[in-house]
Amino acid sequence: MYGFSSMDTVGPYNCNGSGISISSMPEGTADNRARRSNDERKKRRLASNRESAKRSRVRKQRRLGELSAQVTELRDTKQRLLVELNHVIARYTRVARENAELREQFCDLQKRLNEMGVEGAEDATRTPLEVA
């Protein structure tokens, strides 16, 4: 009749034969502003999360470096202490062997004194530790 079909849109309204309904809202409405605000908040939150994750990775890397340095230091200390322990064990072994030899010499000398019948041999039969 007037050159419009029932499916044509006039303004912000749509005539679809079953009544008039709103087809779209003009830009700048509260919904659009809220949506843009939410999008901006989401973008800021994502950027903040990325920065936080980056800081976390940097902290983790720094801590890993500190722990690696500590492991190296502890290994070096362990190696140094093992060398020192081996020296002490070797020295102890030498001293124990020397002590055994001296005890054997002491027993031999004591026996010879007893065989000679030297007076005061009883005093000589005491070990140096008993005298002190």
CSV table of N, CA, C and O in Angstrom, one decimal:
chain,number,residue,atom,x,y,z
A,1,MET,N,0.8,-1.2,0.0
A,1,MET,CA,0.0,0.0,0.0
A,1,MET,C,0.9,1.3,0.0
A,1,MET,O,0.7,2.1,-0.9
A,2,TYR,N,1.6,1.4,1.0
A,2,TYR,CA,2.4,2.6,1.1
A,2,TYR,C,3.8,2.4,0.6
A,2,TYR,O,4.7,3.2,0.8
A,3,GLY,N,4.2,1.2,0.2
A,3,GLY,CA,5.5,0.9,-0.3
A,3,GLY,C,6.3,0.2,0.8
A,3,GLY,O,7.5,0.0,0.6
A,4,PHE,N,5.8,0.0,2.0
A,4,PHE,CA,6.5,-0.7,3.0
A,4,PHE,C,5.9,-2.1,3.2
A,4,PHE,O,4.7,-2.3,3.1
A,5,SER,N,6.8,-3.0,3.4
A,5,SER,CA,6.3,-4.4,3.7
A,5,SER,C,6.3,-4.5,5.2
A,5,SER,O,6.8,-3.7,5.9
A,6,SER,N,5.7,-5.6,5.6
A,6,SER,CA,5.5,-5.8,7.0
A,6,SER,C,6.9,-6.2,7.7
A,6,SER,O,7.0,-6.2,8.9
A,7,MET,N,7.9,-6.5,6.9
A,7,MET,CA,9.2,-6.8,7.4
A,7,MET,C,10.1,-5.6,7.4
A,7,MET,O,11.2,-5.7,7.9
A,8,ASP,N,9.8,-4.5,6.9
A,8,ASP,CA,10.6,-3.3,6.9
A,8,ASP,C,10.7,-2.7,8.3
A,8,ASP,O,9.8,-2.7,9.1
A,9,THR,N,11.9,-2.1,8.5
A,9,THR,CA,12.1,-1.5,9.8
A,9,THR,C,12.0,0.0,9.7
A,9,THR,O,12.5,0.6,8.7
A,10,VAL,N,11.3,0.6,10.6
A,10,VAL,CA,11.1,2.0,10.6
A,10,VAL,C,11.7,2.5,11.9
A,10,VAL,O,11.2,2.2,13.0
A,11,GLY,N,12.7,3.3,11.8
A,11,GLY,CA,13.3,3.8,13.1
A,11,GLY,C,13.9,2.7,13.9
A,11,GLY,O,14.3,1.7,13.4
A,12,PRO,N,13.8,2.9,15.2
A,12,PRO,CA,14.4,1.8,16.1
A,12,PRO,C,13.4,0.7,16.3
A,12,PRO,O,13.6,-0.1,17.2
A,13,TYR,N,12.2,0.8,15.6
A,13,TYR,CA,11.2,-0.2,15.8
A,13,TYR,C,11.1,-1.2,14.7
A,13,TYR,O,11.4,-0.8,13.6
A,14,ASN,N,10.6,-2.4,15.0
A,14,ASN,CA,10.5,-3.4,13.9
A,14,ASN,C,9.0,-3.8,13.9
A,14,ASN,O,8.5,-4.2,14.9
A,15,CYS,N,8.5,-3.8,12.8
A,15,CYS,CA,7.1,-4.2,12.6
A,15,CYS,C,7.1,-5.6,12.0
A,15,CYS,O,7.5,-5.8,10.8
A,16,ASN,N,6.8,-6.6,12.7
A,16,ASN,CA,6.9,-8.0,12.2
A,16,ASN,C,5.6,-8.7,12.1
A,16,ASN,O,5.5,-9.9,12.1
A,17,GLY,N,4.5,-7.9,12.2
A,17,GLY,CA,3.2,-8.5,12.0
A,17,GLY,C,2.6,-9.0,13.3
A,17,GLY,O,1.4,-9.2,13.4
A,18,SER,N,3.4,-9.2,14.4
A,18,SER,CA,2.8,-9.6,15.6
A,18,SER,C,2.9,-8.5,16.7
A,18,SER,O,2.7,-8.8,17.8
A,19,GLY,N,3.1,-7.4,16.3
A,19,GLY,CA,3.1,-6.2,17.2
A,19,GLY,C,4.4,-5.5,17.0
A,19,GLY,O,5.3,-5.8,16.2
A,20,ILE,N,4.6,-4.5,17.7
A,20,ILE,CA,5.8,-3.6,17.6
A,20,ILE,C,6.8,-4.0,18.7
A,20,ILE,O,6.4,-4.1,19.9
A,21,SER,N,8.1,-4.2,18.3
A,21,SER,CA,9.1,-4.5,19.3
A,21,SER,C,10.3,-3.7,19.1
A,21,SER,O,10.5,-3.2,18.0
A,22,ILE,N,11.1,-3.5,20.1
A,22,ILE,CA,12.4,-2.7,19.9
A,22,ILE,C,13.4,-3.6,19.4
A,22,ILE,O,13.7,-4.7,19.9
A,23,SER,N,14.0,-3.2,18.2
A,23,SER,CA,15.0,-4.1,17.5
A,23,SER,C,16.4,-3.8,18.0
A,23,SER,O,17.2,-4.7,18.0
A,24,SER,N,16.7,-2.6,18.3
A,24,SER,CA,18.1,-2.3,18.8
A,24,SER,C,18.0,-1.0,19.7
A,24,SER,O,17.1,-0.2,19.5
A,25,MET,N,19.0,-0.9,20.6
A,25,MET,CA,19.0,0.3,21.4
A,25,MET,C,20.0,1.3,20.8
A,25,MET,O,21.0,0.9,20.3
A,26,PRO,N,19.7,2.6,20.9
A,26,PRO,CA,20.7,3.5,20.3
A,26,PRO,C,22.0,3.5,21.1
A,26,PRO,O,22.0,3.1,22.3
A,27,GLU,N,23.1,3.8,20.4
A,27,GLU,CA,24.4,3.7,21.1
A,27,GLU,C,24.4,4.8,22.2
A,27,GLU,O,23.8,5.8,22.2
A,28,GLY,N,25.3,4.5,23.3
A,28,GLY,CA,25.4,5.4,24.4
A,28,GLY,C,24.4,5.1,25.5
A,28,GLY,O,24.3,5.8,26.5
A,29,THR,N,23.6,4.1,25.4
A,29,THR,CA,22.7,3.7,26.4
A,29,THR,C,23.4,3.2,27.6
A,29,THR,O,24.6,2.8,27.6
A,30,ALA,N,22.7,3.0,28.7
A,30,ALA,CA,23.3,2.5,30.0
A,30,ALA,C,23.9,1.1,29.8
A,30,ALA,O,24.9,0.8,30.3
A,31,ASP,N,23.2,0.3,29.0
A,31,ASP,CA,23.6,-1.1,28.8
A,31,ASP,C,25.0,-1.1,28.1
A,31,ASP,O,25.9,-1.8,28.5
A,32,ASN,N,25.1,-0.3,27.1
A,32,ASN,CA,26.4,-0.2,26.3
A,32,ASN,C,27.5,0.3,27.2
A,32,ASN,O,28.6,-0.2,27.1
A,33,ARG,N,27.2,1.3,28.0
A,33,ARG,CA,28.2,1.9,28.8
A,33,ARG,C,28.6,0.9,29.9
A,33,ARG,O,29.8,0.7,30.2
A,34,ALA,N,27.7,0.1,30.4
A,34,ALA,CA,28.0,-0.9,31.4
A,34,ALA,C,28.8,-2.0,30.8
A,34,ALA,O,29.8,-2.5,31.4
A,35,ARG,N,28.5,-2.3,29.6
A,35,ARG,CA,29.2,-3.4,28.9
A,35,ARG,C,30.7,-2.9,28.6
A,35,ARG,O,31.6,-3.7,28.8
A,36,ARG,N,30.8,-1.7,28.1
A,36,ARG,CA,32.2,-1.1,27.9
A,36,ARG,C,32.9,-1.0,29.2
A,36,ARG,O,34.1,-1.4,29.2
A,37,SER,N,32.3,-0.6,30.2
A,37,SER,CA,32.9,-0.5,31.6
A,37,SER,C,33.4,-1.9,32.0
A,37,SER,O,34.5,-2.1,32.5
A,38,ASN,N,32.5,-2.9,31.8
A,38,ASN,CA,32.9,-4.3,32.2
A,38,ASN,C,34.1,-4.8,31.4
A,38,ASN,O,35.0,-5.4,31.9
A,39,ASP,N,34.0,-4.5,30.1
A,39,ASP,CA,35.1,-4.9,29.2
A,39,ASP,C,36.4,-4.2,29.6
A,39,ASP,O,37.5,-4.9,29.6
A,40,GLU,N,36.4,-2.9,29.9
A,40,GLU,CA,37.6,-2.2,30.4
A,40,GLU,C,38.1,-2.8,31.7
A,40,GLU,O,39.3,-3.0,31.8
A,41,ARG,N,37.2,-3.1,32.6
A,41,ARG,CA,37.6,-3.7,33.9
A,41,ARG,C,38.3,-5.1,33.6
A,41,ARG,O,39.3,-5.4,34.2
A,42,LYS,N,37.7,-5.9,32.7
A,42,LYS,CA,38.2,-7.2,32.4
A,42,LYS,C,39.6,-7.0,31.8
A,42,LYS,O,40.5,-7.8,32.1
A,43,LYS,N,39.8,-6.1,30.9
A,43,LYS,CA,41.1,-5.8,30.3
A,43,LYS,C,42.1,-5.4,31.3
A,43,LYS,O,43.2,-5.9,31.3
A,44,ARG,N,41.7,-4.5,32.2
A,44,ARG,CA,42.6,-4.1,33.3
A,44,ARG,C,43.0,-5.3,34.2
A,44,ARG,O,44.1,-5.5,34.6
A,45,ARG,N,42.0,-6.1,34.5
A,45,ARG,CA,42.2,-7.3,35.4
A,45,ARG,C,43.1,-8.3,34.7
A,45,ARG,O,44.1,-8.8,35.3
A,46,LEU,N,42.9,-8.5,33.4
A,46,LEU,CA,43.8,-9.4,32.6
A,46,LEU,C,45.2,-8.9,32.6
A,46,LEU,O,46.2,-9.6,32.8
A,47,ALA,N,45.4,-7.6,32.4
A,47,ALA,CA,46.7,-7.0,32.3
A,47,ALA,C,47.4,-7.1,33.7
A,47,ALA,O,48.6,-7.4,33.9
A,48,SER,N,46.6,-6.8,34.8
A,48,SER,CA,47.1,-6.9,36.1
A,48,SER,C,47.5,-8.4,36.4
A,48,SER,O,48.6,-8.6,37.0
A,49,ASN,N,46.7,-9.3,36.0
A,49,ASN,CA,47.0,-10.7,36.2
A,49,ASN,C,48.3,-11.1,35.5
A,49,ASN,O,49.2,-11.9,36.0
A,50,ARG,N,48.5,-10.6,34.3
A,50,ARG,CA,49.7,-10.9,33.5
A,50,ARG,C,50.9,-10.3,34.2
A,50,ARG,O,52.0,-11.0,34.3
A,51,GLU,N,50.8,-9.1,34.7
A,51,GLU,CA,51.9,-8.5,35.4
A,51,GLU,C,52.2,-9.3,36.7
A,51,GLU,O,53.4,-9.5,37.1
A,52,SER,N,51.2,-9.7,37.4
A,52,SER,CA,51.4,-10.4,38.6
A,52,SER,C,52.1,-11.8,38.3
A,52,SER,O,53.0,-12.2,39.1
A,53,ALA,N,51.6,-12.4,37.3
A,53,ALA,CA,52.3,-13.7,36.9
A,53,ALA,C,53.7,-13.5,36.5
A,53,ALA,O,54.6,-14.3,36.9
A,54,LYS,N,54.0,-12.4,35.8
A,54,LYS,CA,55.4,-12.0,35.5
A,54,LYS,C,56.2,-11.8,36.7
A,54,LYS,O,57.3,-12.4,36.8
A,55,ARG,N,55.7,-11.1,37.7
A,55,ARG,CA,56.4,-10.8,38.9
A,55,ARG,C,56.7,-12.2,39.6
A,55,ARG,O,57.8,-12.4,40.2
A,56,SER,N,55.7,-13.0,39.6
A,56,SER,CA,55.8,-14.3,40.3
A,56,SER,C,56.9,-15.2,39.6
A,56,SER,O,57.7,-15.8,40.3
A,57,ARG,N,56.9,-15.1,38.3
A,57,ARG,CA,58.0,-15.9,37.6
A,57,ARG,C,59.4,-15.3,37.9
A,57,ARG,O,60.3,-16.1,38.1
A,58,VAL,N,59.5,-14.0,38.0
A,58,VAL,CA,60.7,-13.4,38.3
A,58,VAL,C,61.2,-13.8,39.7
A,58,VAL,O,62.3,-14.2,39.9
A,59,ARG,N,60.2,-13.7,40.7
A,59,ARG,CA,60.6,-14.2,42.1
A,59,ARG,C,61.0,-15.6,42.1
A,59,ARG,O,62.0,-16.0,42.8
A,60,LYS,N,60.3,-16.4,41.4
A,60,LYS,CA,60.6,-17.9,41.4
A,60,LYS,C,62.0,-18.1,40.8
A,60,LYS,O,62.7,-18.9,41.3
A,61,GLN,N,62.3,-17.4,39.7
A,61,GLN,CA,63.6,-17.5,39.0
A,61,GLN,C,64.7,-17.1,40.0
A,61,GLN,O,65.7,-17.7,40.1
A,62,ARG,N,64.4,-16.0,40.7
A,62,ARG,CA,65.4,-15.4,41.6
A,62,ARG,C,65.7,-16.4,42.8
A,62,ARG,O,66.8,-16.7,43.1
A,63,ARG,N,64.6,-17.0,43.3
A,63,ARG,CA,64.7,-18.0,44.4
A,63,ARG,C,65.4,-19.2,43.9
A,63,ARG,O,66.2,-19.8,44.6
A,64,LEU,N,65.1,-19.7,42.7
A,64,LEU,CA,65.8,-20.8,42.1
A,64,LEU,C,67.3,-20.5,42.0
A,64,LEU,O,68.2,-21.4,42.3
A,65,GLY,N,67.7,-19.3,41.6
A,65,GLY,CA,69.1,-18.9,41.5
A,65,GLY,C,69.8,-19.0,42.9
A,65,GLY,O,70.9,-19.4,43.1
A,66,GLU,N,69.1,-18.4,43.9
A,66,GLU,CA,69.6,-18.4,45.3
A,66,GLU,C,69.8,-19.9,45.8
A,66,GLU,O,70.8,-20.2,46.4
A,67,LEU,N,68.8,-20.7,45.5
A,67,LEU,CA,68.9,-22.1,45.9
A,67,LEU,C,70.0,-22.8,45.2
A,67,LEU,O,70.7,-23.7,45.8
A,68,SER,N,70.2,-22.6,43.9
A,68,SER,CA,71.3,-23.2,43.2
A,68,SER,C,72.7,-22.7,43.8
A,68,SER,O,73.6,-23.6,43.9
A,69,ALA,N,72.8,-21.5,44.1
A,69,ALA,CA,74.0,-21.0,44.7
A,69,ALA,C,74.3,-21.7,46.1
A,69,ALA,O,75.4,-22.0,46.4
A,70,GLN,N,73.2,-21.8,46.8
A,70,GLN,CA,73.3,-22.5,48.1
A,70,GLN,C,73.7,-23.9,48.0
A,70,GLN,O,74.5,-24.4,48.7
A,71,VAL,N,73.2,-24.6,47.0
A,71,VAL,CA,73.5,-26.0,46.7
A,71,VAL,C,75.0,-26.1,46.4
A,71,VAL,O,75.7,-26.9,46.9
A,72,THR,N,75.5,-25.2,45.5
A,72,THR,CA,76.9,-25.2,45.1
A,72,THR,C,77.8,-24.9,46.4
A,72,THR,O,78.8,-25.7,46.6
A,73,GLU,N,77.4,-24.0,47.2
A,73,GLU,CA,78.2,-23.7,48.4
A,73,GLU,C,78.2,-24.9,49.4
A,73,GLU,O,79.2,-25.2,49.9
A,74,LEU,N,77.0,-25.5,49.5
A,74,LEU,CA,76.9,-26.7,50.4
A,74,LEU,C,77.8,-27.9,49.9
A,74,LEU,O,78.4,-28.6,50.7
A,75,ARG,N,77.8,-28.0,48.6
A,75,ARG,CA,78.6,-29.1,48.0
A,75,ARG,C,80.0,-28.9,48.2
A,75,ARG,O,80.8,-29.8,48.6
A,76,ASP,N,80.4,-27.6,48.0
A,76,ASP,CA,81.8,-27.2,48.3
A,76,ASP,C,82.2,-27.5,49.7
A,76,ASP,O,83.3,-28.0,50.0
A,77,THR,N,81.3,-27.0,50.6
A,77,THR,CA,81.6,-27.2,52.1
A,77,THR,C,81.7,-28.7,52.4
A,77,THR,O,82.6,-29.2,53.2
A,78,LYS,N,80.8,-29.5,51.8
A,78,LYS,CA,80.8,-31.0,52.1
A,78,LYS,C,82.1,-31.5,51.6
A,78,LYS,O,82.7,-32.4,52.3
A,79,GLN,N,82.6,-31.2,50.4
A,79,GLN,CA,83.8,-31.7,49.9
A,79,GLN,C,85.0,-31.3,50.8
A,79,GLN,O,85.9,-32.1,51.1
A,80,ARG,N,85.0,-30.0,51.2
A,80,ARG,CA,86.1,-29.6,52.1
A,80,ARG,C,86.1,-30.4,53.4
A,80,ARG,O,87.1,-30.8,53.9
A,81,LEU,N,84.9,-30.6,54.0
A,81,LEU,CA,84.8,-31.3,55.2
A,81,LEU,C,85.2,-32.8,55.1
A,81,LEU,O,85.8,-33.4,56.0
A,82,LEU,N,84.9,-33.4,53.9
A,82,LEU,CA,85.3,-34.8,53.7
A,82,LEU,C,86.8,-34.9,53.6
A,82,LEU,O,87.4,-35.8,54.1
A,83,VAL,N,87.4,-33.9,52.9
A,83,VAL,CA,88.9,-33.9,52.9
A,83,VAL,C,89.5,-33.8,54.3
A,83,VAL,O,90.4,-34.5,54.7
A,84,GLU,N,88.9,-32.8,55.0
A,84,GLU,CA,89.4,-32.6,56.4
A,84,GLU,C,89.2,-33.9,57.2
A,84,GLU,O,90.1,-34.3,58.0
A,85,LEU,N,88.0,-34.5,57.1
A,85,LEU,CA,87.7,-35.8,57.8
A,85,LEU,C,88.7,-36.9,57.5
A,85,LEU,O,89.2,-37.6,58.4
A,86,ASN,N,89.0,-37.0,56.2
A,86,ASN,CA,90.0,-38.0,55.8
A,86,ASN,C,91.4,-37.7,56.4
A,86,ASN,O,92.1,-38.7,56.8
A,87,HIS,N,91.8,-36.5,56.5
A,87,HIS,CA,93.1,-36.1,57.1
A,87,HIS,C,93.0,-36.5,58.6
A,87,HIS,O,94.0,-37.0,59.1
A,88,VAL,N,91.9,-36.2,59.3
A,88,VAL,CA,91.8,-36.5,60.7
A,88,VAL,C,91.8,-38.0,60.9
A,88,VAL,O,92.5,-38.5,61.8
A,89,ILE,N,91.1,-38.7,60.1
A,89,ILE,CA,91.1,-40.2,60.2
A,89,ILE,C,92.5,-40.8,60.0
A,89,ILE,O,93.0,-41.7,60.7
A,90,ALA,N,93.2,-40.3,59.0
A,90,ALA,CA,94.6,-40.7,58.7
A,90,ALA,C,95.5,-40.4,59.9
A,90,ALA,O,96.3,-41.2,60.3
A,91,ARG,N,95.4,-39.2,60.4
A,91,ARG,CA,96.2,-38.8,61.6
A,91,ARG,C,95.9,-39.7,62.8
A,91,ARG,O,96.8,-40.2,63.5
A,92,TYR,N,94.6,-40.0,63.0
A,92,TYR,CA,94.2,-40.8,64.1
A,92,TYR,C,94.8,-42.2,63.9
A,92,TYR,O,95.3,-42.8,64.9
A,93,THR,N,94.7,-42.7,62.7
A,93,THR,CA,95.3,-44.1,62.4
A,93,THR,C,96.8,-44.1,62.7
A,93,THR,O,97.3,-45.0,63.3
A,94,ARG,N,97.5,-43.0,62.3
A,94,ARG,CA,99.0,-43.0,62.6
A,94,ARG,C,99.2,-42.9,64.1
A,94,ARG,O,100.1,-43.6,64.6
A,95,VAL,N,98.4,-42.1,64.8
A,95,VAL,CA,98.6,-42.0,66.3
A,95,VAL,C,98.3,-43.3,67.0
A,95,VAL,O,99.0,-43.7,67.9
A,96,ALA,N,97.2,-43.9,66.5
A,96,ALA,CA,96.8,-45.2,67.2
A,96,ALA,C,97.9,-46.2,66.9
A,96,ALA,O,98.2,-47.0,67.8
A,97,ARG,N,98.4,-46.3,65.7
A,97,ARG,CA,99.5,-47.2,65.4
A,97,ARG,C,100.7,-46.9,66.2
A,97,ARG,O,101.3,-47.9,66.8
A,98,GLU,N,101.1,-45.7,66.3
A,98,GLU,CA,102.2,-45.3,67.1
A,98,GLU,C,102.0,-45.6,68.6
A,98,GLU,O,102.9,-46.1,69.3
A,99,ASN,N,100.8,-45.4,69.1
A,99,ASN,CA,100.4,-45.7,70.5
A,99,ASN,C,100.6,-47.2,70.7
A,99,ASN,O,101.1,-47.6,71.7
A,100,ALA,N,100.1,-48.0,69.8
A,100,ALA,CA,100.2,-49.5,69.9
A,100,ALA,C,101.7,-49.9,69.9
A,100,ALA,O,102.1,-50.8,70.7
A,101,GLU,N,102.5,-49.3,69.1
A,101,GLU,CA,103.9,-49.6,69.1
A,101,GLU,C,104.6,-49.2,70.4
A,101,GLU,O,105.4,-50.0,71.0
A,102,LEU,N,104.2,-48.0,70.9
A,102,LEU,CA,104.8,-47.6,72.2
A,102,LEU,C,104.3,-48.5,73.3
A,102,LEU,O,105.1,-48.8,74.2
A,103,ARG,N,103.1,-49.0,73.3
A,103,ARG,CA,102.6,-49.9,74.4
A,103,ARG,C,103.4,-51.2,74.3
A,103,ARG,O,103.8,-51.8,75.3
A,104,GLU,N,103.7,-51.7,73.0
A,104,GLU,CA,104.4,-52.9,72.9
A,104,GLU,C,105.9,-52.7,73.4
A,104,GLU,O,106.4,-53.6,74.1
A,105,GLN,N,106.5,-51.6,73.1
A,105,GLN,CA,107.8,-51.3,73.6
A,105,GLN,C,107.8,-51.2,75.1
A,105,GLN,O,108.7,-51.7,75.7
A,106,PHE,N,106.8,-50.6,75.6
A,106,PHE,CA,106.7,-50.5,77.1
A,106,PHE,C,106.6,-51.9,77.7
A,106,PHE,O,107.3,-52.2,78.7
A,107,CYS,N,105.8,-52.8,77.2
A,107,CYS,CA,105.7,-54.1,77.7
A,107,CYS,C,107.0,-54.9,77.6
A,107,CYS,O,107.4,-55.6,78.5
A,108,ASP,N,107.7,-54.7,76.5
A,108,ASP,CA,109.0,-55.3,76.3
A,108,ASP,C,110.0,-54.8,77.3
A,108,ASP,O,110.7,-55.6,78.0
A,109,LEU,N,110.1,-53.5,77.5
A,109,LEU,CA,111.0,-53.0,78.5
A,109,LEU,C,110.6,-53.4,79.9
A,109,LEU,O,111.5,-53.7,80.7
A,110,GLN,N,109.3,-53.5,80.2
A,110,GLN,CA,108.9,-53.9,81.5
A,110,GLN,C,109.3,-55.4,81.8
A,110,GLN,O,109.8,-55.7,82.8
A,111,LYS,N,109.1,-56.2,80.8
A,111,LYS,CA,109.5,-57.6,80.9
A,111,LYS,C,111.0,-57.7,81.1
A,111,LYS,O,111.5,-58.5,81.9
A,112,ARG,N,111.8,-56.9,80.4
A,112,ARG,CA,113.3,-57.0,80.5
A,112,ARG,C,113.7,-56.5,81.9
A,112,ARG,O,114.6,-57.1,82.5
A,113,LEU,N,113.0,-55.5,82.4
A,113,LEU,CA,113.3,-55.1,83.8
A,113,LEU,C,113.0,-56.1,84.8
A,113,LEU,O,113.8,-56.4,85.8
A,114,ASN,N,111.9,-56.8,84.7
A,114,ASN,CA,111.5,-57.9,85.6
A,114,ASN,C,112.5,-59.0,85.5
A,114,ASN,O,112.8,-59.6,86.5
A,115,GLU,N,113.0,-59.3,84.3
A,115,GLU,CA,113.9,-60.4,84.1
A,115,GLU,C,115.3,-60.1,84.8
A,115,GLU,O,116.0,-60.9,85.3
A,116,MET,N,115.6,-58.8,84.7
A,116,MET,CA,116.9,-58.3,85.3
A,116,MET,C,116.8,-58.3,86.8
A,116,MET,O,117.8,-58.1,87.5
A,117,GLY,N,115.6,-58.2,87.3
A,117,GLY,CA,115.4,-58.2,88.8
A,117,GLY,C,115.8,-56.8,89.3
A,117,GLY,O,116.2,-56.7,90.4
A,118,VAL,N,115.6,-55.8,88.6
A,118,VAL,CA,115.9,-54.4,89.0
A,118,VAL,C,114.9,-54.0,90.1
A,118,VAL,O,113.7,-54.2,90.0
A,119,GLU,N,115.5,-53.4,91.1
A,119,GLU,CA,114.6,-52.8,92.2
A,119,GLU,C,113.8,-51.7,91.6
A,119,GLU,O,114.3,-50.9,90.8
A,120,GLY,N,112.6,-51.6,92.1
A,120,GLY,CA,111.7,-50.5,91.6
A,120,GLY,C,111.0,-50.9,90.3
A,120,GLY,O,110.4,-50.1,89.7
A,121,ALA,N,111.2,-52.2,89.9
A,121,ALA,CA,110.5,-52.6,88.7
A,121,ALA,C,109.0,-52.6,88.9
A,121,ALA,O,108.3,-52.4,87.9
A,122,GLU,N,108.6,-52.7,90.1
A,122,GLU,CA,107.1,-52.6,90.4
A,122,GLU,C,106.6,-51.2,90.0
A,122,GLU,O,105.5,-51.1,89.4
A,123,ASP,N,107.4,-50.2,90.3
A,123,ASP,CA,107.0,-48.8,89.9
A,123,ASP,C,107.0,-48.7,88.4
A,123,ASP,O,106.2,-48.0,87.8
A,124,ALA,N,107.9,-49.4,87.8
A,124,ALA,CA,108.0,-49.3,86.3
A,124,ALA,C,107.0,-50.1,85.6
A,124,ALA,O,106.7,-49.8,84.5
A,125,THR,N,106.3,-51.0,86.4
A,125,THR,CA,105.3,-51.8,85.7
A,125,THR,C,104.0,-51.0,85.6
A,125,THR,O,103.1,-51.4,84.8
A,126,ARG,N,103.9,-49.9,86.3
A,126,ARG,CA,102.7,-49.1,86.1
A,126,ARG,C,102.8,-48.4,84.8
A,126,ARG,O,103.8,-47.9,84.4
A,127,THR,N,101.6,-48.2,84.1
A,127,THR,CA,101.6,-47.5,82.9
A,127,THR,C,101.7,-46.0,83.1
A,127,THR,O,101.5,-45.5,84.2
A,128,PRO,N,102.2,-45.3,82.2
A,128,PRO,CA,102.4,-43.8,82.3
A,128,PRO,C,101.0,-43.2,82.7
A,128,PRO,O,101.0,-42.2,83.4
A,129,LEU,N,99.9,-43.8,82.3
A,129,LEU,CA,98.6,-43.2,82.7
A,129,LEU,C,98.3,-43.4,84.1
A,129,LEU,O,97.7,-42.5,84.8
A,130,GLU,N,98.8,-44.5,84.7
A,130,GLU,CA,98.6,-44.8,86.1
A,130,GLU,C,99.4,-43.9,87.0
A,130,GLU,O,99.1,-43.5,88.1
A,131,VAL,N,100.6,-43.5,86.6
A,131,VAL,CA,101.5,-42.7,87.3
A,131,VAL,C,100.9,-41.3,87.4
A,131,VAL,O,101.0,-40.7,88.5
A,132,ALA,N,100.3,-40.8,86.4
A,132,ALA,CA,99.8,-39.4,86.4
A,132,ALA,C,98.6,-39.4,87.3
A,132,ALA,O,98.2,-39.1,88.2
